[in-house]
């Protein structure tokens, strides 16, 4: 359903807020389904809009996807952007082991 909504929004609502909201949610669903590369790509389409709206979801999704792909540096970059939007409580959205990796990586930059 998310894929259909995304395709519809691309065709009929390309610059509408709803399209970016859909992309943010669709990226999160892709992460849950372990489609990490596509989760990054779809979430990437919502980053600017979500930054303006102070919504961290696509940054969080992208950080988690990069962690799953083994790229801790990129994961930390996106986690930091989510932190800038939501504060330190965003780290509670990570599994304890992943949270430790993110925080350690951020402290070394």
Coordinates of C-alpha atoms in Angstrom, one line a residue:
X1 CA 0.0 0.0 0.0
X2 CA 2.9 2.4 0.8
X3 CA 4.4 1.7 -2.6
X4 CA 1.1 2.5 -4.3
X5 CA 0.6 5.7 -2.3
X6 CA 4.1 6.8 -3.1
X7 CA 3.6 6.2 -6.8
X8 CA 0.3 8.0 -6.8
X9 CA 1.9 11.0 -4.9
X10 CA 4.8 11.1 -7.4
X11 CA 2.4 11.3 -10.3
X12 CA -0.4 13.6 -8.8
X13 CA 1.2 15.4 -5.9
X14 CA 4.9 15.8 -6.6
X15 CA 5.4 18.9 -4.6
X16 CA 2.7 18.4 -2.0
X17 CA 3.5 18.0 1.7
X18 CA 1.6 14.7 1.6
X19 CA 4.1 13.3 -0.9
X20 CA 7.0 13.9 1.5
X21 CA 5.0 12.6 4.4
X22 CA 4.3 9.4 2.5
X23 CA 8.0 9.0 1.5
X24 CA 9.0 9.4 5.2
X25 CA 6.6 6.6 6.2
X26 CA 7.4 4.4 3.2
X27 CA 11.1 4.6 4.0
X28 CA 10.4 3.4 7.6
X29 CA 8.3 0.5 6.3
X30 CA 11.1 -0.5 3.9
X31 CA 13.6 -0.5 6.8
X32 CA 11.3 -2.9 8.7
X33 CA 11.2 -5.1 5.7
X34 CA 15.1 -5.1 5.5
X35 CA 15.2 -3.3 2.2
X36 CA 17.9 -1.0 3.4
X37 CA 19.1 0.6 0.1
X38 CA 15.6 1.4 -1.0
X39 CA 14.8 2.7 2.5
X40 CA 17.7 5.1 2.2
X41 CA 16.7 6.2 -1.3
X42 CA 13.0 6.8 -0.5
X43 CA 13.7 8.5 2.9
X44 CA 16.2 10.7 1.1
X45 CA 13.4 12.2 -0.9
X46 CA 11.8 13.5 2.3
X47 CA 14.9 14.8 4.1
X48 CA 14.6 18.5 3.2
X49 CA 10.9 18.7 3.8
X50 CA 11.1 16.8 7.1
X51 CA 14.0 19.0 8.3
X52 CA 11.8 22.1 7.7
X53 CA 8.9 20.4 9.5
X54 CA 11.1 19.3 12.4
X55 CA 10.3 15.7 11.7
X56 CA 13.2 13.3 12.4
X57 CA 11.8 10.0 10.9
X58 CA 13.6 9.9 7.6
X59 CA 16.9 10.8 9.3
X60 CA 16.3 8.1 11.9
X61 CA 15.4 5.6 9.1
X62 CA 18.5 6.4 7.1
X63 CA 20.7 6.1 10.1
X64 CA 19.3 2.7 11.0
X65 CA 19.6 1.5 7.4
X66 CA 23.2 2.6 7.2
X67 CA 23.9 0.8 10.4
X68 CA 22.4 -2.4 9.0
X69 CA 24.6 -2.0 5.9
X70 CA 27.7 -1.5 8.1
X71 CA 28.4 2.1 7.4
X72 CA 28.7 3.5 10.9
X73 CA 30.0 6.9 9.8
X74 CA 27.0 7.7 7.6
X75 CA 24.7 6.2 10.2
X76 CA 26.2 8.6 12.8
X77 CA 25.8 11.6 10.4
X78 CA 22.1 11.0 10.0
X79 CA 21.6 10.2 13.7
X80 CA 23.2 13.5 14.5
X81 CA 20.8 15.3 12.1
X82 CA 17.9 13.5 13.8
X83 CA 19.3 14.6 17.2
X84 CA 19.4 18.2 16.0
X85 CA 15.7 18.0 15.3
X86 CA 14.5 16.0 18.3
X87 CA 17.2 16.2 20.9
X88 CA 19.1 13.5 22.7
X89 CA 15.9 11.4 23.2
X90 CA 16.2 10.4 19.6
X91 CA 18.9 7.9 20.7
X92 CA 16.2 6.0 22.6
X93 CA 14.9 4.9 19.2
X94 CA 18.0 2.8 18.6
X95 CA 18.6 -0.7 20.0
X96 CA 21.1 -0.4 22.9
X97 CA 24.0 -1.9 20.9
X98 CA 23.3 0.4 17.9
X99 CA 22.9 3.4 20.2
X100 CA 26.4 2.7 21.7
X101 CA 27.9 2.5 18.2
X102 CA 26.3 5.7 17.1
X103 CA 27.3 7.7 20.2
X104 CA 30.9 6.3 20.1
X105 CA 31.1 7.2 16.4
X106 CA 29.8 10.7 17.0
X107 CA 32.2 11.2 19.9
X108 CA 35.2 10.4 17.6
X109 CA 34.2 13.0 15.0

